PDB file of C-alpha atoms in Angstrom:
ATOM      1  CA  MET A 155       0.008  -0.560   0.022  1.00  0.00           C
ATOM      2  CA  THR A 156       0.945   3.537  -0.657  1.00  0.00           C
ATOM      3  CA  PRO A 157      -0.075   6.986  -0.278  1.00  0.00           C
ATOM      4  CA  LEU A 158      -1.919   8.027  -3.240  1.00  0.00           C
ATOM      5  CA  SER A 159      -0.003  11.476  -3.099  1.00  0.00           C
ATOM      6  CA  GLU A 160       2.941   9.361  -3.905  1.00  0.00           C
ATOM      7  CA  LEU A 161       1.463   7.579  -7.331  1.00  0.00           C
ATOM      8  CA  ARG A 162       3.907   9.016  -9.945  1.00  0.00           C
ATOM      9  CA  ARG A 163       1.734   7.489 -12.709  1.00  0.00           C
ATOM     10  CA  PRO A 164      -1.773   6.817 -14.014  1.00  0.00           C
ATOM     11  CA  GLY A 165      -4.225   4.187 -13.632  1.00  0.00           C
ATOM     12  CA  ALA A 166      -6.931   2.327 -11.630  1.00  0.00           C
ATOM     13  CA  VAL A 167      -6.141   2.312  -7.632  1.00  0.00           C
ATOM     14  CA  MET A 168      -8.782   1.123  -4.607  1.00  0.00           C
ATOM     15  CA  ILE A 169      -8.426   2.504  -1.548  1.00  0.00           C
ATOM     16  CA  MET A 170      -7.141  -0.111   1.676  1.00  0.00           C
ATOM     17  CA  ALA A 171      -6.923   2.135   4.204  1.00  0.00           C
ATOM     18  CA  ILE A 172      -8.173   6.128   5.791  1.00  0.00           C
ATOM     19  CA  THR A 173      -5.820   7.413   7.514  1.00  0.00           C
ATOM     20  CA  ALA A 174      -7.224  10.490   8.155  1.00  0.00           C
ATOM     21  CA  SER A 175      -9.234  11.949  11.546  1.00  0.00           C
ATOM     22  CA  THR A 176     -13.302  11.168  12.340  1.00  0.00           C
ATOM     23  CA  THR A 177     -14.859  14.070  10.474  1.00  0.00           C
ATOM     24  CA  LEU A 178     -12.128  14.129   7.380  1.00  0.00           C
ATOM     25  CA  THR A 179     -12.736  10.202   7.300  1.00  0.00           C
ATOM     26  CA  ARG A 180     -16.678  11.082   7.500  1.00  0.00           C
ATOM     27  CA  HIS A 181     -16.872  12.522   5.131  1.00  0.00           C
ATOM     28  CA  LEU A 182     -14.418  11.731   1.817  1.00  0.00           C
ATOM     29  CA  GLY A 183     -17.223   8.875   2.717  1.00  0.00           C
ATOM     30  CA  GLU A 184     -20.672  11.175   2.032  1.00  0.00           C
ATOM     31  CA  LEU A 185     -19.277  11.640  -1.100  1.00  0.00           C
ATOM     32  CA  GLY A 186     -18.268   7.829  -1.741  1.00  0.00           C
ATOM     33  CA  LEU A 187     -14.561   7.296  -1.040  1.00  0.00           C
ATOM     34  CA  ARG A 188     -14.534   4.748   1.516  1.00  0.00           C
ATOM     35  CA  VAL A 189     -11.602   1.768   2.114  1.00  0.00           C
ATOM     36  CA  GLY A 190     -12.860  -0.689  -1.111  1.00  0.00           C
ATOM     37  CA  SER A 191     -14.083   2.391  -3.356  1.00  0.00           C
ATOM     38  CA  ARG A 192     -12.256   2.261  -6.779  1.00  0.00           C
ATOM     39  CA  LEU A 193     -10.935   5.428  -8.749  1.00  0.00           C
ATOM     40  CA  THR A 194      -8.441   6.142 -11.435  1.00  0.00           C
ATOM     41  CA  VAL A 195      -5.643   8.821 -11.282  1.00  0.00           C
ATOM     42  CA  ILE A 196      -6.241  10.620 -14.529  1.00  0.00           C
ATOM     43  CA  GLN A 197      -3.150  13.442 -13.449  1.00  0.00           C
ATOM     44  CA  PRO A 198      -0.582  12.613 -10.568  1.00  0.00           C
ATOM     45  CA  ALA A 199       0.673  15.372  -7.901  1.00  0.00           C
ATOM     46  CA  ALA A 200       3.117  17.036  -9.402  1.00  0.00           C
ATOM     47  CA  GLY A 201       4.926  18.879  -6.717  1.00  0.00           C
ATOM     48  CA  ARG A 202       2.424  20.725  -4.358  1.00  0.00           C
ATOM     49  CA  SER A 203      -0.124  21.097  -6.572  1.00  0.00           C
ATOM     50  CA  GLY A 204      -2.695  18.257  -5.941  1.00  0.00           C
ATOM     51  CA  LEU A 205      -4.184  15.353  -7.064  1.00  0.00           C
ATOM     52  CA  LEU A 206      -6.755  14.794 -10.855  1.00  0.00           C
ATOM     53  CA  VAL A 207      -8.858  11.888 -10.366  1.00  0.00           C
ATOM     54  CA  TYR A 208     -11.905   9.951 -11.748  1.00  0.00           C
ATOM     55  CA  PHE A 209     -14.153   9.000  -9.612  1.00  0.00           C
ATOM     56  CA  GLN A 210     -17.809   7.652 -10.540  1.00  0.00           C
ATOM     57  CA  GLY A 211     -18.188   9.365 -14.053  1.00  0.00           C
ATOM     58  CA  GLN A 212     -16.652  12.610 -12.218  1.00  0.00           C
ATOM     59  CA  ARG A 213     -12.999  14.575 -12.602  1.00  0.00           C
ATOM     60  CA  LEU A 214     -12.454  15.144  -8.823  1.00  0.00           C
ATOM     61  CA  ALA A 215      -9.098  17.320  -8.083  1.00  0.00           C
ATOM     62  CA  MET A 216      -7.959  16.843  -4.790  1.00  0.00           C
ATOM     63  CA  SER A 217      -5.173  17.915  -2.638  1.00  0.00           C
ATOM     64  CA  ASP A 218      -1.905  16.680  -1.083  1.00  0.00           C
ATOM     65  CA  ASP A 219      -2.681  16.481   2.646  1.00  0.00           C
ATOM     66  CA  ILE A 220      -6.050  14.194   1.850  1.00  0.00           C
ATOM     67  CA  ALA A 221      -4.951  12.237  -0.982  1.00  0.00           C
ATOM     68  CA  ALA A 222      -1.594  11.605   2.051  1.00  0.00           C
ATOM     69  CA  GLN A 223      -4.085   9.904   4.386  1.00  0.00           C
ATOM     70  CA  LEU A 224      -5.460   7.757   1.233  1.00  0.00           C
ATOM     71  CA  GLN A 225      -4.172   4.119   1.307  1.00  0.00           C
ATOM     72  CA  VAL A 226      -4.161   2.833  -2.209  1.00  0.00           C
ATOM     73  CA  GLN A 227      -2.566  -0.023  -3.844  1.00  0.00           C
ATOM     74  CA  SER A 228      -2.808  -0.675  -7.553  1.00  0.00           C
ATOM     75  CA  VAL A 229      -6.205  -2.782  -9.350  1.00  0.00           C
ATOM     76  CA  ALA A 230      -3.676  -4.852 -11.796  1.00  0.00           C
ATOM     77  CA  ALA A 231      -1.916  -5.757  -8.081  1.00  0.00           C
ATOM     78  CA  THR A 232      -5.064  -7.156  -6.691  1.00  0.00           C
ATOM     79  CA  THR A 233      -5.648  -9.170 -10.002  1.00  0.00           C
ATOM     80  CA  ASN A 234      -2.510 -11.141 -10.361  1.00  0.00           C
ATOM     81  CA  GLN A 235      -2.631 -12.191  -7.344  1.00  0.00           C
ATOM     82  CA  PRO A 236      -3.543 -16.109  -6.899  1.00  0.00           C
ATOM     83  CA  THR A 237      -6.833 -17.287  -5.140  1.00  0.00           C
ATOM     84  CA  VAL A 238      -8.103 -18.937  -2.524  1.00  0.00           C
ATOM     85  CA  SER A 239     -11.811 -20.372  -1.274  1.00  0.00           C
ATOM     86  CA  LEU A 240     -13.245 -16.941   0.345  1.00  0.00           C
ATOM     87  CA  ALA A 241     -14.112 -20.136   3.096  1.00  0.00           C
ATOM     88  CA  ASP A 242     -10.597 -21.279   3.518  1.00  0.00           C
ATOM     89  CA  LEU A 243      -9.300 -17.252   4.193  1.00  0.00           C
ATOM     90  CA  PRO A 244      -7.764 -16.439   7.427  1.00  0.00           C
ATOM     91  CA  VAL A 245      -9.295 -14.908  10.625  1.00  0.00           C
ATOM     92  CA  HIS A 246      -8.938 -10.785   9.578  1.00  0.00           C
ATOM     93  CA  ARG A 247      -7.270 -11.009   5.523  1.00  0.00           C
ATOM     94  CA  HIS A 248      -8.513  -8.786   3.491  1.00  0.00           C
ATOM     95  CA  ALA A 249      -9.169  -9.890   0.199  1.00  0.00           C
ATOM     96  CA  VAL A 250     -10.678  -8.980  -3.245  1.00  0.00           C
ATOM     97  CA  VAL A 251     -13.547 -11.372  -4.752  1.00  0.00           C
ATOM     98  CA  ALA A 252     -11.825 -12.599  -8.366  1.00  0.00           C
ATOM     99  CA  THR A 253     -14.998 -15.230  -9.499  1.00  0.00           C
ATOM    100  CA  ILE A 254     -18.063 -16.430  -8.180  1.00  0.00           C
ATOM    101  CA  ALA A 255     -19.223 -20.349  -9.175  1.00  0.00           C
ATOM    102  CA  GLY A 256     -21.699 -22.597  -8.543  1.00  0.00           C
ATOM    103  CA  ARG A 257     -25.508 -22.716  -9.308  1.00  0.00           C
ATOM    104  CA  PRO A 258     -26.740 -19.767 -10.732  1.00  0.00           C
ATOM    105  CA  GLU A 259     -29.374 -18.694  -7.853  1.00  0.00           C
ATOM    106  CA  LEU A 260     -26.784 -19.253  -5.649  1.00  0.00           C
ATOM    107  CA  ARG A 261     -24.606 -16.557  -7.791  1.00  0.00           C
ATOM    108  CA  ARG A 262     -27.062 -14.159  -7.976  1.00  0.00           C
ATOM    109  CA  ARG A 263     -27.881 -14.324  -4.218  1.00  0.00           C
ATOM    110  CA  LEU A 264     -24.439 -13.815  -3.869  1.00  0.00           C
ATOM    111  CA  MET A 265     -24.253 -10.624  -6.216  1.00  0.00           C
ATOM    112  CA  ASP A 266     -27.041  -8.601  -4.988  1.00  0.00           C
ATOM    113  CA  MET A 267     -25.198  -9.669  -1.461  1.00  0.00           C
ATOM    114  CA  GLY A 268     -22.946  -7.085  -2.327  1.00  0.00           C
ATOM    115  CA  LEU A 269     -20.432  -9.751  -3.393  1.00  0.00           C
ATOM    116  CA  THR A 270     -19.012  -8.888  -6.907  1.00  0.00           C
ATOM    117  CA  ARG A 271     -15.965  -9.281  -9.016  1.00  0.00           C
ATOM    118  CA  GLY A 272     -13.101  -6.703  -7.460  1.00  0.00           C
ATOM    119  CA  THR A 273     -15.236  -6.321  -3.798  1.00  0.00           C
ATOM    120  CA  LEU A 274     -12.732  -5.505  -1.151  1.00  0.00           C
ATOM    121  CA  ILE A 275     -14.179  -8.292   1.772  1.00  0.00           C
ATOM    122  CA  GLU A 276     -12.726  -8.699   5.296  1.00  0.00           C
ATOM    123  CA  LEU A 277     -13.294 -12.092   7.266  1.00  0.00           C
ATOM    124  CA  ARG A 278     -14.082 -10.991  10.513  1.00  0.00           C
ATOM    125  CA  GLN A 279     -14.878 -13.399  12.575  1.00  0.00           C
ATOM    126  CA  VAL A 280     -15.349 -17.690  12.460  1.00  0.00           C
ATOM    127  CA  ALA A 281     -17.901 -18.952  14.065  1.00  0.00           C
ATOM    128  CA  PRO A 282     -16.973 -21.331  16.973  1.00  0.00           C
ATOM    129  CA  LEU A 283     -18.165 -24.664  15.142  1.00  0.00           C
ATOM    130  CA  GLY A 284     -16.822 -22.902  11.824  1.00  0.00           C
ATOM    131  CA  ASP A 285     -20.220 -21.981  10.258  1.00  0.00           C
ATOM    132  CA  PRO A 286     -20.732 -19.342  10.300  1.00  0.00           C
ATOM    133  CA  LEU A 287     -18.467 -16.173   9.313  1.00  0.00           C
ATOM    134  CA  GLU A 288     -18.930 -12.921   8.724  1.00  0.00           C
ATOM    135  CA  LEU A 289     -17.425 -10.896   7.000  1.00  0.00           C
ATOM    136  CA  ALA A 290     -17.559  -6.906   5.922  1.00  0.00           C
ATOM    137  CA  VAL A 291     -18.396  -6.238   2.999  1.00  0.00           C
ATOM    138  CA  ARG A 292     -18.962  -2.000   1.396  1.00  0.00           C
ATOM    139  CA  GLY A 293     -19.274  -0.951   4.885  1.00  0.00           C
ATOM    140  CA  TYR A 294     -21.929  -3.921   6.666  1.00  0.00           C
ATOM    141  CA  LYS A 295     -20.957  -6.851   8.267  1.00  0.00           C
ATOM    142  CA  LEU A 296     -22.656 -10.678   6.143  1.00  0.00           C
ATOM    143  CA  SER A 297     -22.937 -13.906   7.867  1.00  0.00           C
ATOM    144  CA  LEU A 298     -22.073 -17.035   4.561  1.00  0.00           C
ATOM    145  CA  ARG A 299     -22.314 -20.305   5.586  1.00  0.00           C
ATOM    146  CA  LYS A 300     -18.996 -22.084   4.522  1.00  0.00           C
ATOM    147  CA  ALA A 301     -20.480 -24.306   2.308  1.00  0.00           C
ATOM    148  CA  GLU A 302     -21.513 -20.254   0.232  1.00  0.00           C
ATOM    149  CA  ALA A 303     -18.006 -19.258   0.403  1.00  0.00           C
ATOM    150  CA  ALA A 304     -16.412 -21.903  -0.817  1.00  0.00           C
ATOM    151  CA  VAL A 305     -17.864 -21.329  -4.266  1.00  0.00           C
ATOM    152  CA  ILE A 306     -15.786 -17.674  -3.758  1.00  0.00           C
ATOM    153  CA  GLN A 307     -12.978 -17.593  -4.996  1.00  0.00           C
ATOM    154  CA  VAL A 308     -11.060 -14.340  -3.309  1.00  0.00           C
ATOM    155  CA  ALA A 309      -7.434 -12.845  -3.761  1.00  0.00           C
ATOM    156  CA  GLU A 310      -5.444 -11.504  -0.852  1.00  0.00           C
ATOM    157  CA  VAL A 311      -4.362  -8.220  -0.486  1.00  0.00           C
ATOM    158  CA  GLU A 312      -2.646  -6.336   2.369  1.00  0.00           C
ATOM    159  CA  ALA A 313      -4.688  -3.571   3.999  1.00  0.00           C
TER     160      ALA A 313
END
């Protein structure tokens, strides 16, 4: 992970962590800039001039101070990782959804719950008997059976 302000090339990135104050984090969240959000750097920072990003269909200018508080990772780096089943992911680890297999009804239900390709998830905890799993997905908690999690392939990322 690197601060957004230190990127020197245009490209797609994913926000992995926000180290800002609670007020600024809340304000960025209202704009849609949360952990797991994707944005495209159009013009990297040059000196103290800030940078230009493309996010949710619009251009957004960002100061170096704010960009320095957004820890990002290249989207290309997350797609080149080896995949593992979500059921085999260690607790408290972050991953990006790579593929969803299984019956069409199950795939549709999982996607309706927000588990789509490229989504950042965290395995929060596992029940004492190993089933179900609790995930953090798109700002909410989701519980899945281990059998359902087994059809989801994820790529681990550092967060």
